[in-house]
PDB file of C-alpha atoms and ligand atoms in Angstrom:
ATOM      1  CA  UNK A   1       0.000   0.000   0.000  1.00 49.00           C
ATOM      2  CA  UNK A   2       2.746   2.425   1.059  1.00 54.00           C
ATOM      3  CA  UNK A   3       4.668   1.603  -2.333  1.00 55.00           C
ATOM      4  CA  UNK A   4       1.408   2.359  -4.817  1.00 53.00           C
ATOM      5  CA  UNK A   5       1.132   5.600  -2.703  1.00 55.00           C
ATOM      6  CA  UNK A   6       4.511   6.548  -3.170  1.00 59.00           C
ATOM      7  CA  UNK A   7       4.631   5.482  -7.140  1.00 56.00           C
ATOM      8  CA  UNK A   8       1.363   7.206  -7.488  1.00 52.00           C
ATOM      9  CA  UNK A   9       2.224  10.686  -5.536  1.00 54.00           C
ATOM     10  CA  UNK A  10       4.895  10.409  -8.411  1.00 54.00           C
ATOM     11  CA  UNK A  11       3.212   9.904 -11.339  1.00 49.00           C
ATOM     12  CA  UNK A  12       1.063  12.845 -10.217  1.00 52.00           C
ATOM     13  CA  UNK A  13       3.909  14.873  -9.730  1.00 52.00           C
ATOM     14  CA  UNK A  14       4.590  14.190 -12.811  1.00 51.00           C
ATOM     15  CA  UNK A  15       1.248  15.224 -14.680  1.00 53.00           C
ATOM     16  CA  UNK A  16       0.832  11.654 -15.774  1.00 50.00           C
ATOM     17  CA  UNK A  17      -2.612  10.978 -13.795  1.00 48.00           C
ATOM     18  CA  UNK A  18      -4.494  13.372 -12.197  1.00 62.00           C
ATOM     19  CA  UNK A  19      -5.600  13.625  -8.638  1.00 65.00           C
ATOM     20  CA  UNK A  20      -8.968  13.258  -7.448  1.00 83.00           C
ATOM     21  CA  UNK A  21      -9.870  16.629  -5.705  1.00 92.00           C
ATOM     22  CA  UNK A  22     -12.172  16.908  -2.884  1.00 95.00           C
ATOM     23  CA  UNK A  23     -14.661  19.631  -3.628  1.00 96.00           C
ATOM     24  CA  UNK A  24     -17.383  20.508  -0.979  1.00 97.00           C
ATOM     25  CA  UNK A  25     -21.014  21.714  -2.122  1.00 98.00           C
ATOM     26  CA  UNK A  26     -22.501  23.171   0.638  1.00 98.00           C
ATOM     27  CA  UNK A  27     -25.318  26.327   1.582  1.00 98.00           C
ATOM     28  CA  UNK A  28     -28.154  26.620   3.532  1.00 98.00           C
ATOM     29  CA  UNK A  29     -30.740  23.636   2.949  1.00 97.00           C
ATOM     30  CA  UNK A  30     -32.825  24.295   0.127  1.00 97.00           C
ATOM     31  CA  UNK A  31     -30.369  25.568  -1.896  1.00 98.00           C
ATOM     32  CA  UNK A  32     -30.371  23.027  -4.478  1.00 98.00           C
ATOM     33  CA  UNK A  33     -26.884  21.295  -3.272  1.00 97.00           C
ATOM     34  CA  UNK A  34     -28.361  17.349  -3.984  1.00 97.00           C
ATOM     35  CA  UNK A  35     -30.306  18.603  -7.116  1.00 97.00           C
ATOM     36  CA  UNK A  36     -27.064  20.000  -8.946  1.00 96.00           C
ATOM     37  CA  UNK A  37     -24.907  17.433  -7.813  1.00 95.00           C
ATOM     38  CA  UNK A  38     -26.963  14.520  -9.364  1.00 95.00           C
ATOM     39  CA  UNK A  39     -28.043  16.758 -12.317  1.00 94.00           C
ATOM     40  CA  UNK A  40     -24.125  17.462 -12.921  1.00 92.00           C
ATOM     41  CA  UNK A  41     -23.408  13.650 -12.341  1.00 90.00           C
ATOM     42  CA  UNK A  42     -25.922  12.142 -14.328  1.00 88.00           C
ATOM     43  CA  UNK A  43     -27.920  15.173 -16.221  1.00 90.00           C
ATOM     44  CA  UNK A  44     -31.346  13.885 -14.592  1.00 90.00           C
ATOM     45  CA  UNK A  45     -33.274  16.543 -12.434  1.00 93.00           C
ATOM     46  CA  UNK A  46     -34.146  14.698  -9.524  1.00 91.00           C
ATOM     47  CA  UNK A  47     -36.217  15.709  -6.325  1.00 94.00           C
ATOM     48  CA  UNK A  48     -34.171  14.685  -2.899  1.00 94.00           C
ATOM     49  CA  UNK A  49     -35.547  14.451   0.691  1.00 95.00           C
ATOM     50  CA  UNK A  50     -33.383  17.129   2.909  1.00 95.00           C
ATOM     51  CA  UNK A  51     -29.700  15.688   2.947  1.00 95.00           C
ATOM     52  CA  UNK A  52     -29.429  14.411   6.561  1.00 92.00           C
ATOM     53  CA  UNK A  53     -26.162  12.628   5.927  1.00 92.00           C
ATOM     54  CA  UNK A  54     -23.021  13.555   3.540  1.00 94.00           C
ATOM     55  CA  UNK A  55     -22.657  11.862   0.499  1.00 94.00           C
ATOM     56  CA  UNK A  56     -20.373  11.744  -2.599  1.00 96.00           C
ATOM     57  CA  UNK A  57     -19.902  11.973  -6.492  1.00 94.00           C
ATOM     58  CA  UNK A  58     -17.289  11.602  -9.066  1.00 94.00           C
ATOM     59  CA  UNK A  59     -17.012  14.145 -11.774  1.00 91.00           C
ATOM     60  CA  UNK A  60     -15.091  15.088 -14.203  1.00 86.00           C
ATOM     61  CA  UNK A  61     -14.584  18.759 -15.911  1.00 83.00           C
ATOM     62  CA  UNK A  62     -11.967  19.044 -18.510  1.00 79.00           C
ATOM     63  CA  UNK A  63      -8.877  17.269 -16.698  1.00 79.00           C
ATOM     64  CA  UNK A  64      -9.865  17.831 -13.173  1.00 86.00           C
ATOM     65  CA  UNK A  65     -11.405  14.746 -11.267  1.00 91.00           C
ATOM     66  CA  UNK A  66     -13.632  15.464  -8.446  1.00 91.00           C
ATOM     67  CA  UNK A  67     -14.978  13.860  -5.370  1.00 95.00           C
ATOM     68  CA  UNK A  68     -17.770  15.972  -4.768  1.00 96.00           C
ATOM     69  CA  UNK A  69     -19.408  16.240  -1.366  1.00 97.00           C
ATOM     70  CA  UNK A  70     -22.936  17.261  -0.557  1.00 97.00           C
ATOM     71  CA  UNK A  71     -22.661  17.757   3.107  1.00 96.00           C
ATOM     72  CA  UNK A  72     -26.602  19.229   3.601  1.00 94.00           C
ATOM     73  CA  UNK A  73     -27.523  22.536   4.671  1.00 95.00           C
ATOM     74  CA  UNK A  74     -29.820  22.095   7.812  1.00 95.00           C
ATOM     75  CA  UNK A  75     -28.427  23.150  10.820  1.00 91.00           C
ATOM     76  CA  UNK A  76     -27.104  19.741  12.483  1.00 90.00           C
ATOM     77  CA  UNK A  77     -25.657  18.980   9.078  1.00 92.00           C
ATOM     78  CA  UNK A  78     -23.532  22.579   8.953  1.00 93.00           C
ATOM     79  CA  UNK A  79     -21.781  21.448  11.784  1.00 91.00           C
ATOM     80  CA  UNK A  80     -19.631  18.742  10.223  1.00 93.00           C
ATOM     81  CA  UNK A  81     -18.726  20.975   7.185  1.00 95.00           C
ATOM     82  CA  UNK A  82     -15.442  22.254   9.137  1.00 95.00           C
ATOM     83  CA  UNK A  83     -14.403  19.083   9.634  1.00 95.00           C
ATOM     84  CA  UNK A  84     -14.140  18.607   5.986  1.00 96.00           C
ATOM     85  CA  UNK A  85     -11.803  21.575   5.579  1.00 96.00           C
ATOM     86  CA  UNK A  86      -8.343  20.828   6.111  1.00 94.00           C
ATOM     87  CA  UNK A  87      -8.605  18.150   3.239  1.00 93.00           C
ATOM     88  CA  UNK A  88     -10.437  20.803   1.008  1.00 96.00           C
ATOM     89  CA  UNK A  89      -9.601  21.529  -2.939  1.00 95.00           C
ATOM     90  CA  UNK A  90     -12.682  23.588  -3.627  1.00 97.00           C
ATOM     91  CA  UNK A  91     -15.889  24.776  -1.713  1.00 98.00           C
ATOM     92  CA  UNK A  92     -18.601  25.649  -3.509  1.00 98.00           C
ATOM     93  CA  UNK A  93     -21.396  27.665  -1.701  1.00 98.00           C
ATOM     94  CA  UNK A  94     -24.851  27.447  -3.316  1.00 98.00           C
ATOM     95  CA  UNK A  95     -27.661  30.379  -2.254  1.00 98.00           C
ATOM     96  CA  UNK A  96     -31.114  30.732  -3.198  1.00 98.00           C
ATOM     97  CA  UNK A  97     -31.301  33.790  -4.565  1.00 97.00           C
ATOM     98  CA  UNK A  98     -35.048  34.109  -4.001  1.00 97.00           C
ATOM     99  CA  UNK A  99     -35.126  32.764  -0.479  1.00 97.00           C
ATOM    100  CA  UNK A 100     -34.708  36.549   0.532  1.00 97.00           C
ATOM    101  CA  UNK A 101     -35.464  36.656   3.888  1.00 97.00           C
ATOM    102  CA  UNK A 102     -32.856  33.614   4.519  1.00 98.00           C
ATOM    103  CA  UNK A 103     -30.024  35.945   3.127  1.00 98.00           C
ATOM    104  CA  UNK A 104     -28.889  37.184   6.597  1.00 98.00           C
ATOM    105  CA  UNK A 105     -28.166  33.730   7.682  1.00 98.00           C
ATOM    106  CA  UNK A 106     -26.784  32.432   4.411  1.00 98.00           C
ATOM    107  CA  UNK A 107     -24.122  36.036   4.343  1.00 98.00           C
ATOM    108  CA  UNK A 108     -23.429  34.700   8.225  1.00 97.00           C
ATOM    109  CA  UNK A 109     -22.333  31.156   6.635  1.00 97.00           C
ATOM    110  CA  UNK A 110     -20.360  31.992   3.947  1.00 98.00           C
ATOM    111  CA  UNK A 111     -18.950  35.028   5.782  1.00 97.00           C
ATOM    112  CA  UNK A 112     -17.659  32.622   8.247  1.00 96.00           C
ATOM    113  CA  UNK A 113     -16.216  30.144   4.893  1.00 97.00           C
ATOM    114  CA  UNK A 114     -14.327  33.489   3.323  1.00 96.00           C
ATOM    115  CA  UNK A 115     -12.529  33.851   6.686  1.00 95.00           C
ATOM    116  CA  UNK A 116     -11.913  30.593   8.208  1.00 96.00           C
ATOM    117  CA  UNK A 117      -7.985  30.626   8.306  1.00 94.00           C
ATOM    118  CA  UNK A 118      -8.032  26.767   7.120  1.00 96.00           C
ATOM    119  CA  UNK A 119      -9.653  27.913   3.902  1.00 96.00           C
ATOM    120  CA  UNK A 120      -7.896  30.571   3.073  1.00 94.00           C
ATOM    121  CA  UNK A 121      -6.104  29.572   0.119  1.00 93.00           C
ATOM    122  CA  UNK A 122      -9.408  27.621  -1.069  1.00 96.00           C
ATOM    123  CA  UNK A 123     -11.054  28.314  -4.055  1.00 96.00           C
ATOM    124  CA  UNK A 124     -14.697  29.719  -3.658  1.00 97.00           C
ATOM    125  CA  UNK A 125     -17.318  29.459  -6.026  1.00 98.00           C
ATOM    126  CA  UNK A 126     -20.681  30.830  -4.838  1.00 98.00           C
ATOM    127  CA  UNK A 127     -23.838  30.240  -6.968  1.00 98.00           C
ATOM    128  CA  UNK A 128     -26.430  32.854  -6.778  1.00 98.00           C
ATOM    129  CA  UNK A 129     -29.137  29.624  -7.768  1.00 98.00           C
ATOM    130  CA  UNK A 130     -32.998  29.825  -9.078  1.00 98.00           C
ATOM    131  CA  UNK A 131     -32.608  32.262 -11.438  1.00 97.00           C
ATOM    132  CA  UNK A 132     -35.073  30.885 -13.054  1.00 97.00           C
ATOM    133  CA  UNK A 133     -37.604  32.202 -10.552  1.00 97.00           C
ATOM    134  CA  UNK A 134     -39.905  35.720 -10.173  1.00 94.00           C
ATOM    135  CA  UNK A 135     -38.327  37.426  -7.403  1.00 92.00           C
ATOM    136  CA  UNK A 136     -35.120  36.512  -7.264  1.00 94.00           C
ATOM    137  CA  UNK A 137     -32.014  38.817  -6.909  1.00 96.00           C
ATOM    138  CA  UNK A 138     -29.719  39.544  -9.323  1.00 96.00           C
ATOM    139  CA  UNK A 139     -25.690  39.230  -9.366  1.00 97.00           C
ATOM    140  CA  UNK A 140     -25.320  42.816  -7.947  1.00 96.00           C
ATOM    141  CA  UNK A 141     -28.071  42.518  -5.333  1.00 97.00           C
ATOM    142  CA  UNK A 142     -26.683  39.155  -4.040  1.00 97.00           C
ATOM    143  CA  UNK A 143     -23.108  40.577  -3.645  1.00 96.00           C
ATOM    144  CA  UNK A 144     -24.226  43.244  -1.746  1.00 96.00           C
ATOM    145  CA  UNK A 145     -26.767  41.375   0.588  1.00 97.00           C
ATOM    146  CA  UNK A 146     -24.266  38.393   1.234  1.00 98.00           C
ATOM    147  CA  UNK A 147     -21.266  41.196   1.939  1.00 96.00           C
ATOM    148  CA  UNK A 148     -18.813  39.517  -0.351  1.00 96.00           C
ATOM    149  CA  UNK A 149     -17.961  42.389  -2.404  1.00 93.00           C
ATOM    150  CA  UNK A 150     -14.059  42.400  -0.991  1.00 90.00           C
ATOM    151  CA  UNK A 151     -13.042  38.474  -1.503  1.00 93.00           C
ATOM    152  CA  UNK A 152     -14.452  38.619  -5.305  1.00 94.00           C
ATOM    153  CA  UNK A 153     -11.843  37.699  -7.558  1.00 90.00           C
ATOM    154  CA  UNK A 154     -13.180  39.709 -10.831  1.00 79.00           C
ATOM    155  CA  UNK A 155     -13.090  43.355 -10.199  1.00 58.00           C
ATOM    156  CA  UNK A 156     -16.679  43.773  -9.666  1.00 42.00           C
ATOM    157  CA  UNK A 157     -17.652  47.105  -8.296  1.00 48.00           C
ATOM    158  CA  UNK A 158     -14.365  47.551  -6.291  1.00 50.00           C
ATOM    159  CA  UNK A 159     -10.646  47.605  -6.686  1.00 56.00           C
ATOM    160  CA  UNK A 160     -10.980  47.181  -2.509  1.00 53.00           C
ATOM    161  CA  UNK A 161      -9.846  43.197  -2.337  1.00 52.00           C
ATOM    162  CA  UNK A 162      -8.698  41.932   0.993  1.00 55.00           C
ATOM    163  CA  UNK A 163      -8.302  38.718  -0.221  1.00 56.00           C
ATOM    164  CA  UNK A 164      -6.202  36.991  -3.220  1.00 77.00           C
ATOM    165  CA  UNK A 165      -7.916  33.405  -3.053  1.00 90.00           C
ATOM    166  CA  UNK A 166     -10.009  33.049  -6.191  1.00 94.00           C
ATOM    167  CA  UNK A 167     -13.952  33.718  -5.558  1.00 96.00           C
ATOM    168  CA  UNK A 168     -16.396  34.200  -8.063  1.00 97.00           C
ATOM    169  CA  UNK A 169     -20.105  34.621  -7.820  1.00 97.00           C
ATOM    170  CA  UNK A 170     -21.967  33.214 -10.595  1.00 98.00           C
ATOM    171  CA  UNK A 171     -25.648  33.420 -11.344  1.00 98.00           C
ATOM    172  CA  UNK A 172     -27.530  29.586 -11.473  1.00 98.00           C
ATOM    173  CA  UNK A 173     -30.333  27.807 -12.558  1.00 98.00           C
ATOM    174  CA  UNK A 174     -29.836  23.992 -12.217  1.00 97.00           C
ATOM    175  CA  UNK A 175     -33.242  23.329 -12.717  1.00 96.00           C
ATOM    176  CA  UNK A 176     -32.605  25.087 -16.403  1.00 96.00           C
ATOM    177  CA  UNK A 177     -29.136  24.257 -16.805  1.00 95.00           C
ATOM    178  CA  UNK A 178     -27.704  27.715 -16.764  1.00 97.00           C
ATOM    179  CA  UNK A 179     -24.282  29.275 -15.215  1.00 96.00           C
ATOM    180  CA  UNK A 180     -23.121  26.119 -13.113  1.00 96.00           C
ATOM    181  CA  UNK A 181     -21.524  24.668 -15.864  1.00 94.00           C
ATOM    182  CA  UNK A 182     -19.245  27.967 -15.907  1.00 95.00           C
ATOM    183  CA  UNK A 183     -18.629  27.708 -12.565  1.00 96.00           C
ATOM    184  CA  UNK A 184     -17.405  24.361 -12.190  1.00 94.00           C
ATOM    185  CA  UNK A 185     -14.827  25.095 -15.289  1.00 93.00           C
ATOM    186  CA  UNK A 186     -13.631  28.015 -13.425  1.00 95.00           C
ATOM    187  CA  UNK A 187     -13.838  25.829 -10.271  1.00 94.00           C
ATOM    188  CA  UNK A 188     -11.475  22.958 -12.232  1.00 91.00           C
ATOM    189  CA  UNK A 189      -9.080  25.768 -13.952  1.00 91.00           C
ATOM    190  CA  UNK A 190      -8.119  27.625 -10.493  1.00 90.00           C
ATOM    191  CA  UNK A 191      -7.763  24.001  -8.802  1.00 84.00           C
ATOM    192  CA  UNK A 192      -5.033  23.237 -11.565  1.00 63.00           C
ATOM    193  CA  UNK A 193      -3.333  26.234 -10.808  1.00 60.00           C
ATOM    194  CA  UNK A 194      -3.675  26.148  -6.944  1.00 61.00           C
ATOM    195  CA  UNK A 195      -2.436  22.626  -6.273  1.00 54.00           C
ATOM    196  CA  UNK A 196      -3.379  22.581  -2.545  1.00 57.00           C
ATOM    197  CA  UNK A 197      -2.666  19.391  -1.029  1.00 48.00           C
ATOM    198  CA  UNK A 198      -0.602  17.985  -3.795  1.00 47.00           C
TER     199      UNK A 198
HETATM  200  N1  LIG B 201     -36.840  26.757  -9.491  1.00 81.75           N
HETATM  201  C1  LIG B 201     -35.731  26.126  -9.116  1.00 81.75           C
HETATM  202  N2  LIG B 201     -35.783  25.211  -8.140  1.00 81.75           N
HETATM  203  C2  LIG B 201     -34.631  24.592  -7.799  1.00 81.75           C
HETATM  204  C3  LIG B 201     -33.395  24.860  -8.432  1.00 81.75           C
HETATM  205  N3  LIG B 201     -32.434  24.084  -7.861  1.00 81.75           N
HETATM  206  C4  LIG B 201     -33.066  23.364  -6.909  1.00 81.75           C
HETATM  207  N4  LIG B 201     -34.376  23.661  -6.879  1.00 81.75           N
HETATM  208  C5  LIG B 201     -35.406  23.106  -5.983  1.00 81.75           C
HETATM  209  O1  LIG B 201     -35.101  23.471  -4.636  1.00 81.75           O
HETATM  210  C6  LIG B 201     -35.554  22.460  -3.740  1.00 81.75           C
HETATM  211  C7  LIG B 201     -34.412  22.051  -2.810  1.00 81.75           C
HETATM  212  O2  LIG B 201     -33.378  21.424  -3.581  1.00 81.75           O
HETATM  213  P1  LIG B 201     -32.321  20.426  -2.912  1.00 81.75           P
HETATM  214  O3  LIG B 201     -31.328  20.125  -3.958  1.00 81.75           O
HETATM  215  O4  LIG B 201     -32.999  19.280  -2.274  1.00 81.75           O
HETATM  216  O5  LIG B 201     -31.718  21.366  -1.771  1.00 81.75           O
HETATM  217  P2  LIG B 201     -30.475  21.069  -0.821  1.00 81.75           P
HETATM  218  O6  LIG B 201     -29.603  22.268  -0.879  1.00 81.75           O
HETATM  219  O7  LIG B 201     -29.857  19.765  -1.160  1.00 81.75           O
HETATM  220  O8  LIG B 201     -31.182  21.025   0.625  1.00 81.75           O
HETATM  221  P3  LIG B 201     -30.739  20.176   1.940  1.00 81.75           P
HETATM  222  O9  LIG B 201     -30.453  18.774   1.536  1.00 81.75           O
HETATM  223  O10 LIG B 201     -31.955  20.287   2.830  1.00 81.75           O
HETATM  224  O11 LIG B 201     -29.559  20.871   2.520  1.00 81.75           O
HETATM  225  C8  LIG B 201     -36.055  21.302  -4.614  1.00 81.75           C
HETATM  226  O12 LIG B 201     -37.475  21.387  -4.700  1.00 81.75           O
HETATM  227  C9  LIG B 201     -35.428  21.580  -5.977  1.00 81.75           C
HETATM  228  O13 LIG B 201     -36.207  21.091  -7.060  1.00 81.75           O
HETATM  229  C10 LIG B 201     -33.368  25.831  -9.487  1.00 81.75           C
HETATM  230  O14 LIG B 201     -32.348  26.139 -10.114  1.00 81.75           O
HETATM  231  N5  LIG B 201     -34.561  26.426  -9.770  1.00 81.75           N
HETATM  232 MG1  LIG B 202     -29.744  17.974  -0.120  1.00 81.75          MG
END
């Protein structure tokens, strides 16, 4: 066992397989975490019960395999995400951006994400989801009601970054395949150049 870890830490180093990455899906529950990570897996839009315990997917996006985890959003199940951090490639934070009135707590969750020292270096996608939906907020509403303005990557309304770990908001509809796509690829591109864990 030690030996095939060894010779395969090596091949990796050497570009000649890739490594797995552990990327975390998680946001408040009713997000749409379980719906985009079987739609993504399989392309089938499928209605889950609430996640009440974690469970996994492979995917792949261009050359990047990942070991997606969809932790659930209820409270009880946002308690175990931190454990998953210190193995961490990617988070990605899912928000329903017509859930308005749950936008206080969801800002308090992924405020705590974009400054948990164990992250820091983490890639963050956030996916302002149901766009598909009357009511719903668009990009600029969401970045100013969830406070992330400073960690965006992209220069979005400000030059005022406190942060140079990539973050990107991007606006969702799983339910009509729109924007996630996008942000997975940026997901898998800033994972190839951030090699956390390697
Ligand atoms: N209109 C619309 N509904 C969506 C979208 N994505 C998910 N939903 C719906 O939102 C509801 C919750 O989706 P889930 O994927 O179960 O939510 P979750 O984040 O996994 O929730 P927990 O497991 O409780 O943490 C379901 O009824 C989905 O069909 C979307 O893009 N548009
Ligand atoms: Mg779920």
């Amino acid at each position: 066992m030690f030996l095939f870890d060894w010779f395969r830490t090596i091949l990796q180093y050497f570009g000649f397989i890739n490594k797995k990455c552990k990327l975390l899906i998680i946001g408040l529950d009713n997000a749409g975490k379980s719906t985009l990570l079987s739609k993504i897996k399989d392309g089938r839009l499928v209605q889950h019960p609430p996640t009440n315990q974690p469970w996994s997917e492979e995917l792949t996006v261009g050359k990047v395999t990942f070991q997606a985890y969809d932790l659930g959003g209820h409270a009880s199940a946002r308690r175990v995400w931190r454990t998953y951090f210190p193995a961490v490639d990617g988070i990605v934070f899912i928000v329903d951006g017509c859930d308005i009135e749950r936008l206080p707590e969801a800002r308090a969750e992924i405020t705590g994400i974009l400054t948990d020292e164990i992250v820091s270096d983490v890639p963050v996608l956030i996916l302002g989801n149901k766009i598909d939906k009357r009511g719903c907020y668009g990009k600029e509403q969401l970045i100013q009601e969830l406070g992330i303005n400073m960690h965006l990557s992209e220069n979005v309304n400000t030059e005022d970054k406190s942060s140079t770990r990539p973050c990107t908001l991007v606006m969702s509809s799983v339910v009509q395949q729109i924007g996630y796509g996008d942000g997975f690829r940026w997901m898998a591109s800033h994972i190839q150049d951030n090699g956390r864990n390697n």
